[in-house]
Short mmCIF file of N, CA and C in Angstrom, two decimals:
data_model
loop_
_atom_site.label_atom_id
_atom_site.label_comp_id
_atom_site.label_asym_id
_atom_site.label_seq_id
_atom_site.Cartn_x
_atom_site.Cartn_y
_atom_site.Cartn_z
N UNK A 1373 -32.15 51.95 89.49
CA UNK A 1373 -32.81 52.93 90.29
C UNK A 1373 -34.26 53.01 89.85
N UNK A 1374 -35.18 52.79 90.78
CA UNK A 1374 -36.61 52.87 90.43
C UNK A 1374 -37.02 54.31 90.31
N UNK A 1375 -38.11 54.48 89.52
CA UNK A 1375 -38.63 55.82 89.39
C UNK A 1375 -39.27 56.23 90.76
N UNK A 1376 -38.64 57.21 91.33
CA UNK A 1376 -39.19 57.71 92.60
C UNK A 1376 -39.52 59.19 92.35
N UNK A 1377 -40.19 59.74 93.32
CA UNK A 1377 -40.49 61.18 93.15
C UNK A 1377 -39.21 61.98 93.09
N UNK A 1378 -38.14 61.51 93.76
CA UNK A 1378 -36.89 62.21 93.74
C UNK A 1378 -36.26 62.19 92.36
N UNK A 1379 -36.29 61.01 91.68
CA UNK A 1379 -35.78 60.90 90.29
C UNK A 1379 -36.58 61.77 89.34
N UNK A 1380 -37.88 61.69 89.43
CA UNK A 1380 -38.75 62.48 88.61
C UNK A 1380 -38.55 63.94 88.83
N UNK A 1381 -38.45 64.34 90.11
CA UNK A 1381 -38.21 65.77 90.46
C UNK A 1381 -36.83 66.20 89.94
N UNK A 1382 -35.85 65.30 90.05
CA UNK A 1382 -34.52 65.67 89.52
C UNK A 1382 -34.53 65.93 88.05
N UNK A 1383 -35.22 65.06 87.31
CA UNK A 1383 -35.31 65.25 85.85
C UNK A 1383 -36.03 66.56 85.57
N UNK A 1384 -37.15 66.77 86.23
CA UNK A 1384 -37.94 67.99 86.03
C UNK A 1384 -37.08 69.23 86.39
N UNK A 1385 -36.37 69.16 87.46
CA UNK A 1385 -35.50 70.29 87.91
C UNK A 1385 -34.42 70.57 86.86
N UNK A 1386 -33.82 69.50 86.31
CA UNK A 1386 -32.74 69.69 85.30
C UNK A 1386 -33.34 70.32 84.03
N UNK A 1387 -34.55 69.93 83.63
CA UNK A 1387 -35.21 70.55 82.50
C UNK A 1387 -35.49 72.00 82.78
N UNK A 1388 -35.95 72.31 83.98
CA UNK A 1388 -36.24 73.70 84.37
C UNK A 1388 -34.98 74.53 84.37
N UNK A 1389 -33.88 73.94 84.89
CA UNK A 1389 -32.57 74.64 84.97
C UNK A 1389 -32.03 74.98 83.62
N UNK A 1390 -32.33 74.12 82.63
CA UNK A 1390 -31.87 74.42 81.27
C UNK A 1390 -32.41 75.72 80.74
N UNK A 1391 -33.61 76.11 81.25
CA UNK A 1391 -34.25 77.36 80.89
C UNK A 1391 -34.73 77.38 79.46
N UNK A 1392 -34.86 76.25 78.83
CA UNK A 1392 -35.23 76.21 77.43
C UNK A 1392 -36.58 75.64 77.29
N UNK A 1393 -37.58 76.48 77.14
CA UNK A 1393 -39.01 76.03 77.06
C UNK A 1393 -39.31 74.87 77.99
N UNK A 1394 -39.13 75.00 79.28
CA UNK A 1394 -39.23 73.85 80.16
C UNK A 1394 -40.59 73.15 80.17
N UNK A 1395 -41.68 73.90 80.04
CA UNK A 1395 -43.00 73.25 80.06
C UNK A 1395 -43.13 72.36 78.82
N UNK A 1396 -42.74 72.89 77.65
CA UNK A 1396 -42.84 72.12 76.41
C UNK A 1396 -41.96 70.85 76.43
N UNK A 1397 -40.70 71.02 76.86
CA UNK A 1397 -39.73 69.89 76.93
C UNK A 1397 -40.21 68.86 77.97
N UNK A 1398 -40.64 69.29 79.13
CA UNK A 1398 -41.05 68.36 80.16
C UNK A 1398 -42.25 67.56 79.74
N UNK A 1399 -43.21 68.25 79.11
CA UNK A 1399 -44.41 67.52 78.63
C UNK A 1399 -44.06 66.43 77.61
N UNK A 1400 -43.18 66.75 76.68
CA UNK A 1400 -42.78 65.74 75.68
C UNK A 1400 -42.10 64.56 76.31
N UNK A 1401 -41.15 64.85 77.24
CA UNK A 1401 -40.37 63.80 77.87
C UNK A 1401 -41.30 62.91 78.75
N UNK A 1402 -42.14 63.56 79.53
CA UNK A 1402 -43.01 62.80 80.40
C UNK A 1402 -43.97 61.90 79.60
N UNK A 1403 -44.46 62.43 78.48
CA UNK A 1403 -45.32 61.62 77.62
C UNK A 1403 -44.60 60.40 77.07
N UNK A 1404 -43.36 60.57 76.69
CA UNK A 1404 -42.58 59.46 76.15
C UNK A 1404 -42.24 58.41 77.21
N UNK A 1405 -41.92 58.88 78.41
CA UNK A 1405 -41.55 57.96 79.52
C UNK A 1405 -42.78 57.23 79.98
N UNK A 1406 -43.95 57.88 80.03
CA UNK A 1406 -45.11 57.23 80.57
C UNK A 1406 -44.94 56.88 82.02
N UNK A 1407 -45.35 55.72 82.44
CA UNK A 1407 -45.25 55.32 83.83
C UNK A 1407 -44.05 54.48 84.13
N UNK A 1408 -43.10 54.37 83.18
CA UNK A 1408 -41.92 53.53 83.42
C UNK A 1408 -41.00 54.09 84.47
N UNK A 1409 -40.33 53.23 85.22
CA UNK A 1409 -39.30 53.72 86.14
C UNK A 1409 -38.13 54.33 85.38
N UNK A 1410 -37.62 55.44 85.92
CA UNK A 1410 -36.48 56.12 85.32
C UNK A 1410 -35.21 55.63 86.05
N UNK A 1411 -34.26 55.12 85.27
CA UNK A 1411 -33.00 54.67 85.84
C UNK A 1411 -31.94 55.78 85.87
N UNK A 1412 -31.91 56.59 84.78
CA UNK A 1412 -30.96 57.67 84.67
C UNK A 1412 -31.41 58.66 83.64
N UNK A 1413 -30.86 59.86 83.68
CA UNK A 1413 -31.23 60.90 82.73
C UNK A 1413 -30.08 61.86 82.51
N UNK A 1414 -30.15 62.59 81.40
CA UNK A 1414 -29.15 63.63 81.13
C UNK A 1414 -29.88 64.73 80.37
N UNK A 1415 -29.76 65.98 80.79
CA UNK A 1415 -30.33 67.11 80.10
C UNK A 1415 -29.17 67.97 79.62
N UNK A 1416 -29.18 68.26 78.28
CA UNK A 1416 -28.06 69.06 77.73
C UNK A 1416 -28.61 70.16 76.88
N UNK A 1417 -28.47 71.42 77.32
CA UNK A 1417 -28.89 72.58 76.56
C UNK A 1417 -27.65 73.11 75.87
N UNK A 1418 -27.80 73.43 74.58
CA UNK A 1418 -26.63 73.94 73.82
C UNK A 1418 -27.03 75.14 73.04
N UNK A 1419 -26.10 76.11 72.96
CA UNK A 1419 -26.30 77.29 72.15
C UNK A 1419 -25.30 77.21 71.01
N UNK A 1420 -25.76 77.44 69.79
CA UNK A 1420 -24.87 77.42 68.63
C UNK A 1420 -25.06 78.75 67.88
N UNK A 1421 -24.03 79.11 67.11
CA UNK A 1421 -24.07 80.32 66.33
C UNK A 1421 -24.10 79.95 64.83
N UNK A 1422 -25.18 80.31 64.17
CA UNK A 1422 -25.40 80.03 62.75
C UNK A 1422 -25.45 81.29 61.95
N UNK A 1423 -24.32 81.63 61.35
CA UNK A 1423 -24.12 82.89 60.62
C UNK A 1423 -24.47 84.02 61.60
N UNK A 1424 -25.57 84.76 61.35
CA UNK A 1424 -25.87 85.91 62.21
C UNK A 1424 -26.93 85.55 63.27
N UNK A 1425 -27.22 84.26 63.41
CA UNK A 1425 -28.30 83.89 64.37
C UNK A 1425 -27.69 83.11 65.54
N UNK A 1426 -28.25 83.33 66.68
CA UNK A 1426 -27.94 82.49 67.88
C UNK A 1426 -29.08 81.48 67.99
N UNK A 1427 -28.75 80.21 68.02
CA UNK A 1427 -29.77 79.17 68.06
C UNK A 1427 -29.53 78.33 69.27
N UNK A 1428 -30.61 77.96 69.97
CA UNK A 1428 -30.56 77.11 71.13
C UNK A 1428 -31.30 75.81 70.86
N UNK A 1429 -30.86 74.77 71.50
CA UNK A 1429 -31.62 73.53 71.45
C UNK A 1429 -31.26 72.71 72.70
N UNK A 1430 -32.17 71.79 73.06
CA UNK A 1430 -31.96 70.99 74.22
C UNK A 1430 -32.18 69.51 73.84
N UNK A 1431 -31.35 68.66 74.40
CA UNK A 1431 -31.49 67.22 74.24
C UNK A 1431 -31.69 66.63 75.61
N UNK A 1432 -32.67 65.77 75.75
CA UNK A 1432 -32.90 65.07 77.01
C UNK A 1432 -32.81 63.59 76.74
N UNK A 1433 -31.98 62.91 77.48
CA UNK A 1433 -31.82 61.41 77.36
C UNK A 1433 -32.36 60.81 78.65
N UNK A 1434 -33.19 59.83 78.47
CA UNK A 1434 -33.77 59.10 79.65
C UNK A 1434 -33.62 57.62 79.48
N UNK A 1435 -33.17 56.92 80.51
CA UNK A 1435 -33.05 55.49 80.48
C UNK A 1435 -34.09 54.96 81.42
N UNK A 1436 -34.94 54.03 80.90
CA UNK A 1436 -35.90 53.32 81.73
C UNK A 1436 -35.42 51.85 81.82
N UNK A 1437 -36.20 50.99 82.44
CA UNK A 1437 -35.81 49.60 82.50
C UNK A 1437 -35.80 48.93 81.11
N UNK A 1438 -36.63 49.42 80.20
CA UNK A 1438 -36.80 48.83 78.90
C UNK A 1438 -36.39 49.65 77.68
N UNK A 1439 -36.31 50.97 77.91
CA UNK A 1439 -36.10 51.85 76.74
C UNK A 1439 -35.09 52.94 77.01
N UNK A 1440 -34.51 53.40 75.89
CA UNK A 1440 -33.68 54.58 75.87
C UNK A 1440 -34.53 55.62 75.12
N UNK A 1441 -34.76 56.76 75.73
CA UNK A 1441 -35.62 57.78 75.13
C UNK A 1441 -34.75 59.04 74.88
N UNK A 1442 -34.89 59.52 73.62
CA UNK A 1442 -34.21 60.75 73.24
C UNK A 1442 -35.25 61.79 72.93
N UNK A 1443 -35.13 62.95 73.52
CA UNK A 1443 -36.02 64.05 73.19
C UNK A 1443 -35.12 65.24 72.76
N UNK A 1444 -35.55 65.83 71.66
CA UNK A 1444 -34.76 66.98 71.15
C UNK A 1444 -35.72 68.11 70.76
N UNK A 1445 -35.40 69.27 71.23
CA UNK A 1445 -36.22 70.48 70.95
C UNK A 1445 -35.33 71.54 70.35
N UNK A 1446 -35.78 72.08 69.25
CA UNK A 1446 -35.11 73.13 68.51
C UNK A 1446 -36.06 74.34 68.37
N UNK A 1447 -35.50 75.53 68.35
CA UNK A 1447 -36.29 76.71 68.04
C UNK A 1447 -35.99 77.13 66.62
N UNK A 1448 -36.97 77.70 66.02
CA UNK A 1448 -36.83 78.18 64.59
C UNK A 1448 -37.30 79.64 64.53
N UNK A 1449 -36.64 80.37 63.70
CA UNK A 1449 -37.08 81.74 63.44
C UNK A 1449 -38.30 81.76 62.59
N UNK A 1450 -39.02 82.85 62.55
CA UNK A 1450 -40.15 83.00 61.64
C UNK A 1450 -39.66 82.75 60.23
N UNK A 1451 -40.49 82.08 59.42
CA UNK A 1451 -40.15 81.79 58.03
C UNK A 1451 -41.37 81.82 57.20
N UNK A 1452 -41.30 81.24 55.98
CA UNK A 1452 -42.45 81.30 55.07
C UNK A 1452 -43.59 80.39 55.58
N UNK A 1453 -43.28 79.43 56.42
CA UNK A 1453 -44.33 78.54 56.94
C UNK A 1453 -45.00 79.11 58.21
N UNK A 1454 -44.28 79.99 58.87
CA UNK A 1454 -44.84 80.53 60.15
C UNK A 1454 -44.38 81.97 60.30
N UNK A 1455 -45.35 82.89 60.54
CA UNK A 1455 -44.97 84.31 60.70
C UNK A 1455 -44.35 84.57 62.05
N UNK A 1456 -44.39 83.61 63.01
CA UNK A 1456 -43.80 83.82 64.31
C UNK A 1456 -42.77 82.71 64.57
N UNK A 1457 -41.82 82.98 65.46
CA UNK A 1457 -40.84 81.93 65.80
C UNK A 1457 -41.57 80.71 66.40
N UNK A 1458 -41.02 79.53 66.23
CA UNK A 1458 -41.68 78.31 66.72
C UNK A 1458 -40.59 77.31 67.20
N UNK A 1459 -41.06 76.30 67.89
CA UNK A 1459 -40.14 75.24 68.36
C UNK A 1459 -40.68 73.90 67.87
N UNK A 1460 -39.76 73.00 67.63
CA UNK A 1460 -40.11 71.64 67.22
C UNK A 1460 -39.49 70.70 68.25
N UNK A 1461 -40.35 69.84 68.79
CA UNK A 1461 -39.94 68.83 69.79
C UNK A 1461 -40.18 67.44 69.21
N UNK A 1462 -39.20 66.59 69.30
CA UNK A 1462 -39.38 65.23 68.84
C UNK A 1462 -38.84 64.26 69.90
N UNK A 1463 -39.48 63.11 70.04
CA UNK A 1463 -38.96 62.10 70.93
C UNK A 1463 -38.86 60.80 70.17
N UNK A 1464 -37.86 60.01 70.56
CA UNK A 1464 -37.71 58.68 69.98
C UNK A 1464 -37.48 57.68 71.12
N UNK A 1465 -38.19 56.56 71.04
CA UNK A 1465 -38.02 55.53 72.05
C UNK A 1465 -37.30 54.35 71.41
N UNK A 1466 -36.27 53.90 71.98
CA UNK A 1466 -35.50 52.74 71.45
C UNK A 1466 -35.43 51.69 72.49
N UNK A 1467 -35.77 50.45 72.08
CA UNK A 1467 -35.67 49.35 73.03
C UNK A 1467 -34.19 49.15 73.38
N UNK A 1468 -33.91 48.88 74.64
CA UNK A 1468 -32.56 48.73 75.09
C UNK A 1468 -31.78 47.70 74.26
N UNK A 1469 -32.43 46.60 73.88
CA UNK A 1469 -31.81 45.57 73.09
C UNK A 1469 -31.35 46.01 71.73
N UNK A 1470 -31.87 47.11 71.19
CA UNK A 1470 -31.48 47.61 69.90
C UNK A 1470 -30.22 48.45 69.92
N UNK A 1471 -29.79 48.87 71.08
CA UNK A 1471 -28.59 49.69 71.18
C UNK A 1471 -27.35 48.84 70.88
N UNK A 1472 -26.65 49.23 69.85
CA UNK A 1472 -25.50 48.41 69.42
C UNK A 1472 -24.17 48.94 69.90
N UNK A 1473 -24.11 50.22 70.25
CA UNK A 1473 -22.84 50.72 70.77
C UNK A 1473 -23.09 51.97 71.66
N UNK A 1474 -22.25 52.02 72.68
CA UNK A 1474 -22.19 53.20 73.54
C UNK A 1474 -20.69 53.57 73.65
N UNK A 1475 -20.35 54.70 73.05
CA UNK A 1475 -18.94 55.13 73.04
C UNK A 1475 -18.80 56.36 73.93
N UNK A 1476 -17.87 56.30 74.84
CA UNK A 1476 -17.57 57.45 75.73
C UNK A 1476 -16.15 57.86 75.45
N UNK A 1477 -15.96 59.08 74.96
CA UNK A 1477 -14.67 59.63 74.72
C UNK A 1477 -14.42 60.69 75.78
N UNK A 1478 -13.28 60.57 76.52
CA UNK A 1478 -12.97 61.50 77.57
C UNK A 1478 -11.73 62.29 77.18
N UNK A 1479 -11.73 63.58 77.39
CA UNK A 1479 -10.61 64.45 77.15
C UNK A 1479 -10.11 64.88 78.50
N UNK A 1480 -8.87 64.60 78.79
CA UNK A 1480 -8.25 64.97 80.06
C UNK A 1480 -7.03 65.84 79.82
N UNK A 1481 -6.82 66.82 80.66
CA UNK A 1481 -5.65 67.66 80.59
C UNK A 1481 -4.50 67.00 81.34
N UNK A 1482 -3.32 67.25 80.95
CA UNK A 1482 -2.11 66.72 81.58
C UNK A 1482 -2.24 65.22 81.88
N UNK A 1483 -2.37 64.40 80.89
CA UNK A 1483 -2.59 62.96 81.11
C UNK A 1483 -1.48 62.31 81.93
N UNK A 1484 -0.28 62.80 81.88
CA UNK A 1484 0.83 62.24 82.65
C UNK A 1484 0.62 62.39 84.17
N UNK A 1485 -0.17 63.36 84.55
CA UNK A 1485 -0.46 63.57 85.96
C UNK A 1485 -1.86 63.17 86.35
N UNK A 1486 -2.53 62.44 85.49
CA UNK A 1486 -3.93 62.07 85.74
C UNK A 1486 -4.01 61.15 87.01
N UNK A 1487 -5.02 61.44 87.82
CA UNK A 1487 -5.30 60.53 88.96
C UNK A 1487 -6.77 60.02 88.79
N UNK A 1488 -6.96 58.77 89.05
CA UNK A 1488 -8.30 58.23 88.92
C UNK A 1488 -9.34 59.01 89.74
N UNK A 1489 -10.43 59.22 89.05
CA UNK A 1489 -11.53 59.95 89.68
C UNK A 1489 -11.55 61.42 89.28
N UNK A 1490 -10.49 61.91 88.65
CA UNK A 1490 -10.46 63.27 88.21
C UNK A 1490 -11.47 63.45 87.04
N UNK A 1491 -12.25 64.50 87.09
CA UNK A 1491 -13.24 64.77 86.07
C UNK A 1491 -12.57 65.16 84.77
N UNK A 1492 -12.96 64.52 83.67
CA UNK A 1492 -12.44 64.93 82.39
C UNK A 1492 -12.90 66.36 82.05
N UNK A 1493 -12.17 67.05 81.21
CA UNK A 1493 -12.59 68.39 80.88
C UNK A 1493 -13.64 68.34 79.82
N UNK A 1494 -13.79 67.21 79.11
CA UNK A 1494 -14.79 67.09 78.04
C UNK A 1494 -15.17 65.63 77.91
N UNK A 1495 -16.42 65.38 77.61
CA UNK A 1495 -16.95 64.01 77.35
C UNK A 1495 -17.79 64.06 76.08
N UNK A 1496 -17.54 63.11 75.20
CA UNK A 1496 -18.36 62.93 74.02
C UNK A 1496 -19.03 61.56 74.13
N UNK A 1497 -20.34 61.58 74.15
CA UNK A 1497 -21.11 60.33 74.27
C UNK A 1497 -21.75 60.07 72.91
N UNK A 1498 -21.43 58.90 72.32
CA UNK A 1498 -21.95 58.51 71.02
C UNK A 1498 -22.73 57.22 71.20
N UNK A 1499 -23.97 57.18 70.75
CA UNK A 1499 -24.86 56.05 70.94
C UNK A 1499 -25.40 55.62 69.60
N UNK A 1500 -25.28 54.33 69.30
CA UNK A 1500 -25.79 53.85 68.03
C UNK A 1500 -26.80 52.71 68.26
N UNK A 1501 -27.89 52.81 67.44
CA UNK A 1501 -28.93 51.78 67.48
C UNK A 1501 -29.41 51.41 66.07
N UNK A 1502 -28.67 51.85 65.09
CA UNK A 1502 -28.98 51.41 63.76
C UNK A 1502 -29.91 52.25 62.91
N UNK A 1503 -30.35 53.36 63.43
CA UNK A 1503 -31.25 54.22 62.68
C UNK A 1503 -30.45 55.05 61.64
N UNK A 1504 -29.25 55.48 62.03
CA UNK A 1504 -28.39 56.27 61.15
C UNK A 1504 -27.00 55.69 61.11
N UNK A 1505 -26.45 55.51 59.94
CA UNK A 1505 -25.09 55.02 59.77
C UNK A 1505 -24.34 55.96 58.84
N UNK A 1506 -23.08 56.13 59.09
CA UNK A 1506 -22.21 56.97 58.27
C UNK A 1506 -21.26 56.02 57.57
N UNK A 1507 -21.12 56.20 56.24
CA UNK A 1507 -20.19 55.40 55.45
C UNK A 1507 -19.10 56.32 54.94
N UNK A 1508 -17.86 55.95 55.25
CA UNK A 1508 -16.69 56.70 54.77
C UNK A 1508 -15.99 55.80 53.78
N UNK A 1509 -15.89 56.24 52.51
CA UNK A 1509 -15.23 55.49 51.44
C UNK A 1509 -14.08 56.23 50.88
N UNK A 1510 -13.10 55.50 50.42
CA UNK A 1510 -11.95 56.07 49.72
C UNK A 1510 -11.46 55.07 48.70
N UNK A 1511 -10.83 55.55 47.66
CA UNK A 1511 -10.28 54.56 46.66
C UNK A 1511 -9.25 53.64 47.30
N UNK A 1512 -9.40 52.36 47.00
CA UNK A 1512 -8.44 51.37 47.50
C UNK A 1512 -7.21 51.43 46.62
N UNK A 1513 -6.12 51.09 47.23
CA UNK A 1513 -4.79 51.07 46.49
C UNK A 1513 -3.98 49.88 46.89
N UNK A 1514 -3.02 49.56 46.07
CA UNK A 1514 -2.07 48.50 46.45
C UNK A 1514 -0.74 49.12 46.81
N UNK A 1515 0.20 48.31 47.21
CA UNK A 1515 1.51 48.79 47.61
C UNK A 1515 2.42 49.25 46.46
N UNK A 1516 2.05 48.99 45.26
CA UNK A 1516 2.88 49.38 44.11
C UNK A 1516 2.62 50.85 43.74
N UNK A 1517 3.62 51.75 43.84
CA UNK A 1517 3.36 53.15 43.53
C UNK A 1517 3.14 53.39 42.05
N UNK A 1518 3.51 52.46 41.20
CA UNK A 1518 3.33 52.62 39.75
C UNK A 1518 2.06 51.95 39.24
N UNK A 1519 1.33 51.30 40.10
CA UNK A 1519 0.11 50.61 39.70
C UNK A 1519 -1.00 51.59 39.31
N UNK A 1520 -1.63 51.38 38.18
CA UNK A 1520 -2.70 52.25 37.72
C UNK A 1520 -4.05 51.50 37.68
N UNK A 1521 -4.08 50.30 38.22
CA UNK A 1521 -5.27 49.48 38.18
C UNK A 1521 -6.33 50.04 39.15
N UNK A 1522 -7.58 49.78 38.82
CA UNK A 1522 -8.72 50.20 39.68
C UNK A 1522 -8.90 49.11 40.75
N UNK A 1523 -8.67 49.40 42.00
CA UNK A 1523 -8.76 48.45 43.07
C UNK A 1523 -10.08 48.59 43.84
N UNK A 1524 -11.02 49.36 43.28
CA UNK A 1524 -12.30 49.51 43.90
C UNK A 1524 -12.22 50.53 45.06
N UNK A 1525 -13.03 50.32 46.10
CA UNK A 1525 -13.07 51.22 47.21
C UNK A 1525 -12.93 50.45 48.50
N UNK A 1526 -12.50 51.16 49.51
CA UNK A 1526 -12.41 50.60 50.84
C UNK A 1526 -13.02 51.64 51.77
N UNK A 1527 -13.51 51.20 52.91
CA UNK A 1527 -14.14 52.20 53.81
C UNK A 1527 -14.66 51.54 55.07
N UNK A 1528 -15.42 52.29 55.80
CA UNK A 1528 -16.00 51.81 57.02
C UNK A 1528 -17.37 52.41 57.20
N UNK A 1529 -18.20 51.63 57.90
CA UNK A 1529 -19.55 52.04 58.25
C UNK A 1529 -19.59 52.22 59.77
N UNK A 1530 -20.11 53.34 60.20
CA UNK A 1530 -20.14 53.64 61.59
C UNK A 1530 -21.56 54.01 62.02
N UNK A 1531 -22.01 53.37 63.13
CA UNK A 1531 -23.31 53.76 63.69
C UNK A 1531 -23.15 55.11 64.32
N UNK A 1532 -24.01 56.03 64.05
CA UNK A 1532 -23.83 57.40 64.49
C UNK A 1532 -25.19 58.04 64.72
N UNK A 1533 -26.02 57.40 65.49
CA UNK A 1533 -27.35 57.91 65.70
C UNK A 1533 -27.44 59.14 66.57
N UNK A 1534 -26.56 59.21 67.62
CA UNK A 1534 -26.58 60.34 68.49
C UNK A 1534 -25.13 60.58 69.00
N UNK A 1535 -24.72 61.81 68.93
CA UNK A 1535 -23.42 62.20 69.48
C UNK A 1535 -23.64 63.46 70.26
N UNK A 1536 -23.26 63.44 71.51
CA UNK A 1536 -23.49 64.58 72.40
C UNK A 1536 -22.19 64.91 73.12
N UNK A 1537 -21.81 66.19 73.03
CA UNK A 1537 -20.54 66.66 73.66
C UNK A 1537 -20.88 67.57 74.82
N UNK A 1538 -20.29 67.31 75.96
CA UNK A 1538 -20.37 68.18 77.12
C UNK A 1538 -18.98 68.56 77.58
N UNK A 1539 -18.83 69.77 78.05
CA UNK A 1539 -17.49 70.14 78.56
C UNK A 1539 -17.64 70.91 79.87
N UNK A 1540 -16.61 70.77 80.66
CA UNK A 1540 -16.60 71.48 81.94
C UNK A 1540 -16.68 72.99 81.77
N UNK A 1541 -15.95 73.52 80.76
CA UNK A 1541 -15.93 74.95 80.53
C UNK A 1541 -17.28 75.48 80.02
N UNK A 1542 -17.90 74.72 79.16
CA UNK A 1542 -19.15 75.19 78.52
C UNK A 1542 -20.40 74.82 79.32
N UNK A 1543 -20.40 73.63 79.94
CA UNK A 1543 -21.63 73.10 80.59
C UNK A 1543 -21.57 72.98 82.08
N UNK A 1544 -20.34 73.05 82.61
CA UNK A 1544 -20.11 72.93 84.05
C UNK A 1544 -19.77 71.51 84.45
N UNK A 1545 -19.11 71.36 85.57
CA UNK A 1545 -18.67 70.08 86.07
C UNK A 1545 -19.84 69.10 86.36
N UNK A 1546 -20.92 69.63 86.83
CA UNK A 1546 -22.07 68.77 87.20
C UNK A 1546 -22.67 68.05 85.91
N UNK A 1547 -22.68 68.79 84.82
CA UNK A 1547 -23.20 68.17 83.55
C UNK A 1547 -22.28 67.12 83.07
N UNK A 1548 -20.95 67.34 83.21
CA UNK A 1548 -19.97 66.32 82.83
C UNK A 1548 -20.15 65.07 83.69
N UNK A 1549 -20.30 65.26 84.99
CA UNK A 1549 -20.57 64.11 85.90
C UNK A 1549 -21.84 63.38 85.51
N UNK A 1550 -22.88 64.12 85.21
CA UNK A 1550 -24.15 63.52 84.83
C UNK A 1550 -23.99 62.76 83.53
N UNK A 1551 -23.22 63.27 82.56
CA UNK A 1551 -23.02 62.57 81.29
C UNK A 1551 -22.29 61.28 81.53
N UNK A 1552 -21.26 61.25 82.37
CA UNK A 1552 -20.54 60.02 82.69
C UNK A 1552 -21.43 59.00 83.41
N UNK A 1553 -22.27 59.51 84.35
CA UNK A 1553 -23.16 58.61 85.08
C UNK A 1553 -24.23 58.02 84.16
N UNK A 1554 -24.75 58.84 83.23
CA UNK A 1554 -25.73 58.35 82.26
C UNK A 1554 -25.06 57.29 81.35
N UNK A 1555 -23.92 57.58 80.83
CA UNK A 1555 -23.21 56.63 79.97
C UNK A 1555 -22.98 55.30 80.67
N UNK A 1556 -22.57 55.34 81.91
CA UNK A 1556 -22.33 54.11 82.66
C UNK A 1556 -23.64 53.35 82.84
N UNK A 1557 -24.72 54.03 83.17
CA UNK A 1557 -26.02 53.37 83.36
C UNK A 1557 -26.47 52.70 82.05
N UNK A 1558 -26.31 53.43 80.96
CA UNK A 1558 -26.73 52.92 79.63
C UNK A 1558 -25.83 51.69 79.26
N UNK A 1559 -24.55 51.77 79.50
CA UNK A 1559 -23.66 50.65 79.19
C UNK A 1559 -24.07 49.46 79.99
N UNK A 1560 -24.31 49.66 81.27
CA UNK A 1560 -24.76 48.53 82.14
C UNK A 1560 -26.07 47.92 81.68
N UNK A 1561 -26.97 48.79 81.24
CA UNK A 1561 -28.32 48.31 80.76
C UNK A 1561 -28.15 47.47 79.50
N UNK A 1562 -27.30 47.89 78.59
CA UNK A 1562 -27.08 47.12 77.37
C UNK A 1562 -26.38 45.81 77.65
N UNK A 1563 -25.50 45.77 78.65
CA UNK A 1563 -24.81 44.55 79.03
C UNK A 1563 -25.81 43.54 79.65
N UNK A 1564 -26.73 44.07 80.45
CA UNK A 1564 -27.74 43.23 81.06
C UNK A 1564 -28.63 42.57 80.00
N UNK A 1565 -28.96 43.25 78.96
CA UNK A 1565 -29.86 42.74 77.89
C UNK A 1565 -29.13 41.66 77.09
N UNK A 1566 -27.81 41.81 76.91
CA UNK A 1566 -27.07 40.89 76.06
C UNK A 1566 -26.78 39.56 76.71
N UNK A 1567 -27.01 39.45 78.01
CA UNK A 1567 -26.73 38.18 78.72
C UNK A 1567 -27.74 37.15 78.40
#
């Protein structure tokens, strides 16, 4: 999908709809995208509860022909560095060829009665490009329950640069649809690059 005024307006409208510092978020995203065509996007605003504080943040994902762009904006309460509340916005641009994994986990109710095309009640999108990895280690063991030898460690390394969860109950069905559409576009883009 080429960047058209409709695509740009759709992204801008989604940022505005999130209601989370839209001028700040839109400026950061537009600066990162530059003049590249937009293939797909996803805007996800989330509210979390941190002890006695309510915190909001927004993540914007944009796919262009050559890059995957992640923008994240957080608000912070006044602290020792700032007498007033403030927001931090960051963007990261990743070349499509660097994306090593796109994982889409779908949660569906009553799987025995599932019909194709039914919207999942929850989607978790995990994207890895090698910037952050998680290593899970545990002591290795052999099959002998009486063995006391040190067998070292065993474990796994998982790319875990970005994980985003959307749900029909919390975010609405349109956001779930948009997350699935974005995941499909990103998967297709990474497949095109690997050919």
